[in-house]
Each structure stands twice: as structure tokens, then as C-alpha cells.
Amino acid sequence: MEIRIGIQNVAREVVLDSELSNAEVNELVAKAIADGTVLALKDPKGREVLVPSAGIAYVEVGPEEVRRVGFAQ
């Protein structure tokens, strides 16, 4: 799934793919904002993105993708 994070006073978004579920991402974001800590997310390739929660303007969590196998009609 794709996650987009808007940063205050920055024109570009931080975009990354994640294997986490929507609920897991929501929980991590809520905890980081409530505690005033850093939001840490990791993509499937091992790249880690750290965003200070004070600078988060918004977080957009895309739908979970279902992997299809075979040929679809």
C-alpha cells in the first residue's frame, strides 16, 4: 500500500510503499503524534523514513492491495 505524508511548510510529500496494514499505520501515526516522537516507517526494500511528529501536516494511507495470481478476465 502507498503512504503519503505531508510535511508542514514543505511543498513535496514523502511517499513510500509499505507492507503494514491500514490499522498498523494508523496506530503508529497516532502514537507518534500523541507522544510527540518520531514517526518511523519502513518500506519493503529496507528503506526507513523518519518524520518528526510535530512537522506532520497529514498522512494519507492508500487502500491495501490484494495480490492477484494468474490471469484475470
Coordinates of C-alpha atoms in Angstrom, one line a residue:
M1 CA 0.0 0.0 0.0
E2 CA 1.1 3.6 -0.6
I3 CA 1.5 6.1 2.2
R4 CA 1.8 9.8 1.6
I5 CA 3.0 12.1 4.4
G6 CA 2.6 15.9 4.1
I7 CA 5.1 18.0 6.0
Q8 CA 4.3 21.4 7.3
N9 CA 5.9 24.3 5.2
V10 CA 7.3 21.8 2.6
A11 CA 5.8 21.7 -0.9
R12 CA 6.6 18.0 -1.5
E13 CA 5.1 14.9 0.1
V14 CA 7.0 11.9 1.4
V15 CA 5.7 8.9 -0.4
L16 CA 6.6 5.3 0.4
D17 CA 5.2 1.8 -0.1
S18 CA 4.6 -0.4 3.0
E19 CA 3.6 -3.9 3.8
L20 CA 1.9 -2.8 7.0
S21 CA -1.9 -2.8 7.2
N22 CA -4.0 0.3 7.4
A23 CA -4.7 -0.3 11.1
E24 CA -1.0 -0.7 11.9
V25 CA -0.1 2.6 10.1
N26 CA -2.9 4.5 11.8
E27 CA -1.7 3.2 15.2
L28 CA 1.9 4.2 14.5
V29 CA 0.9 7.7 13.4
A30 CA -1.5 8.2 16.3
K31 CA 1.1 7.1 18.8
A32 CA 3.9 9.3 17.4
I33 CA 1.6 12.3 17.4
A34 CA 0.3 11.6 20.9
D35 CA 3.8 11.0 22.3
G36 CA 5.4 13.8 20.3
T37 CA 8.0 11.4 19.0
V38 CA 9.3 10.5 15.5
L39 CA 7.2 8.5 13.1
A40 CA 9.3 5.7 11.7
L41 CA 8.1 3.7 8.7
K42 CA 10.0 1.1 6.7
D43 CA 9.4 0.1 3.1
P44 CA 9.8 -3.5 1.7
K45 CA 13.3 -2.7 0.4
G46 CA 14.5 -1.8 3.9
R47 CA 14.5 2.0 3.4
E48 CA 13.4 3.7 6.6
V49 CA 11.6 7.1 6.7
L50 CA 11.7 9.1 9.9
V51 CA 9.4 12.1 10.3
P52 CA 9.2 14.3 13.4
S53 CA 5.5 14.2 14.5
A54 CA 5.5 17.9 15.2
G55 CA 6.0 18.5 11.4
I56 CA 3.3 16.2 10.1
A57 CA 0.5 18.1 8.3
Y58 CA -1.4 15.0 7.1
V59 CA -0.9 11.3 6.4
E60 CA -2.8 9.6 3.5
V61 CA -3.0 5.8 3.7
G62 CA -3.9 4.1 0.4
P63 CA -6.0 1.0 0.2
E64 CA -4.4 -2.3 0.9
E65 CA -3.6 -4.1 -2.4
V66 CA -4.7 -7.7 -2.9
R67 CA -2.1 -9.6 -4.9
R68 CA -3.6 -11.4 -7.8
V69 CA -2.3 -14.7 -9.2
G70 CA -2.9 -16.0 -12.6
F71 CA -4.8 -14.5 -15.5
A72 CA -7.9 -12.4 -14.9
Q73 CA -10.7 -11.8 -17.3

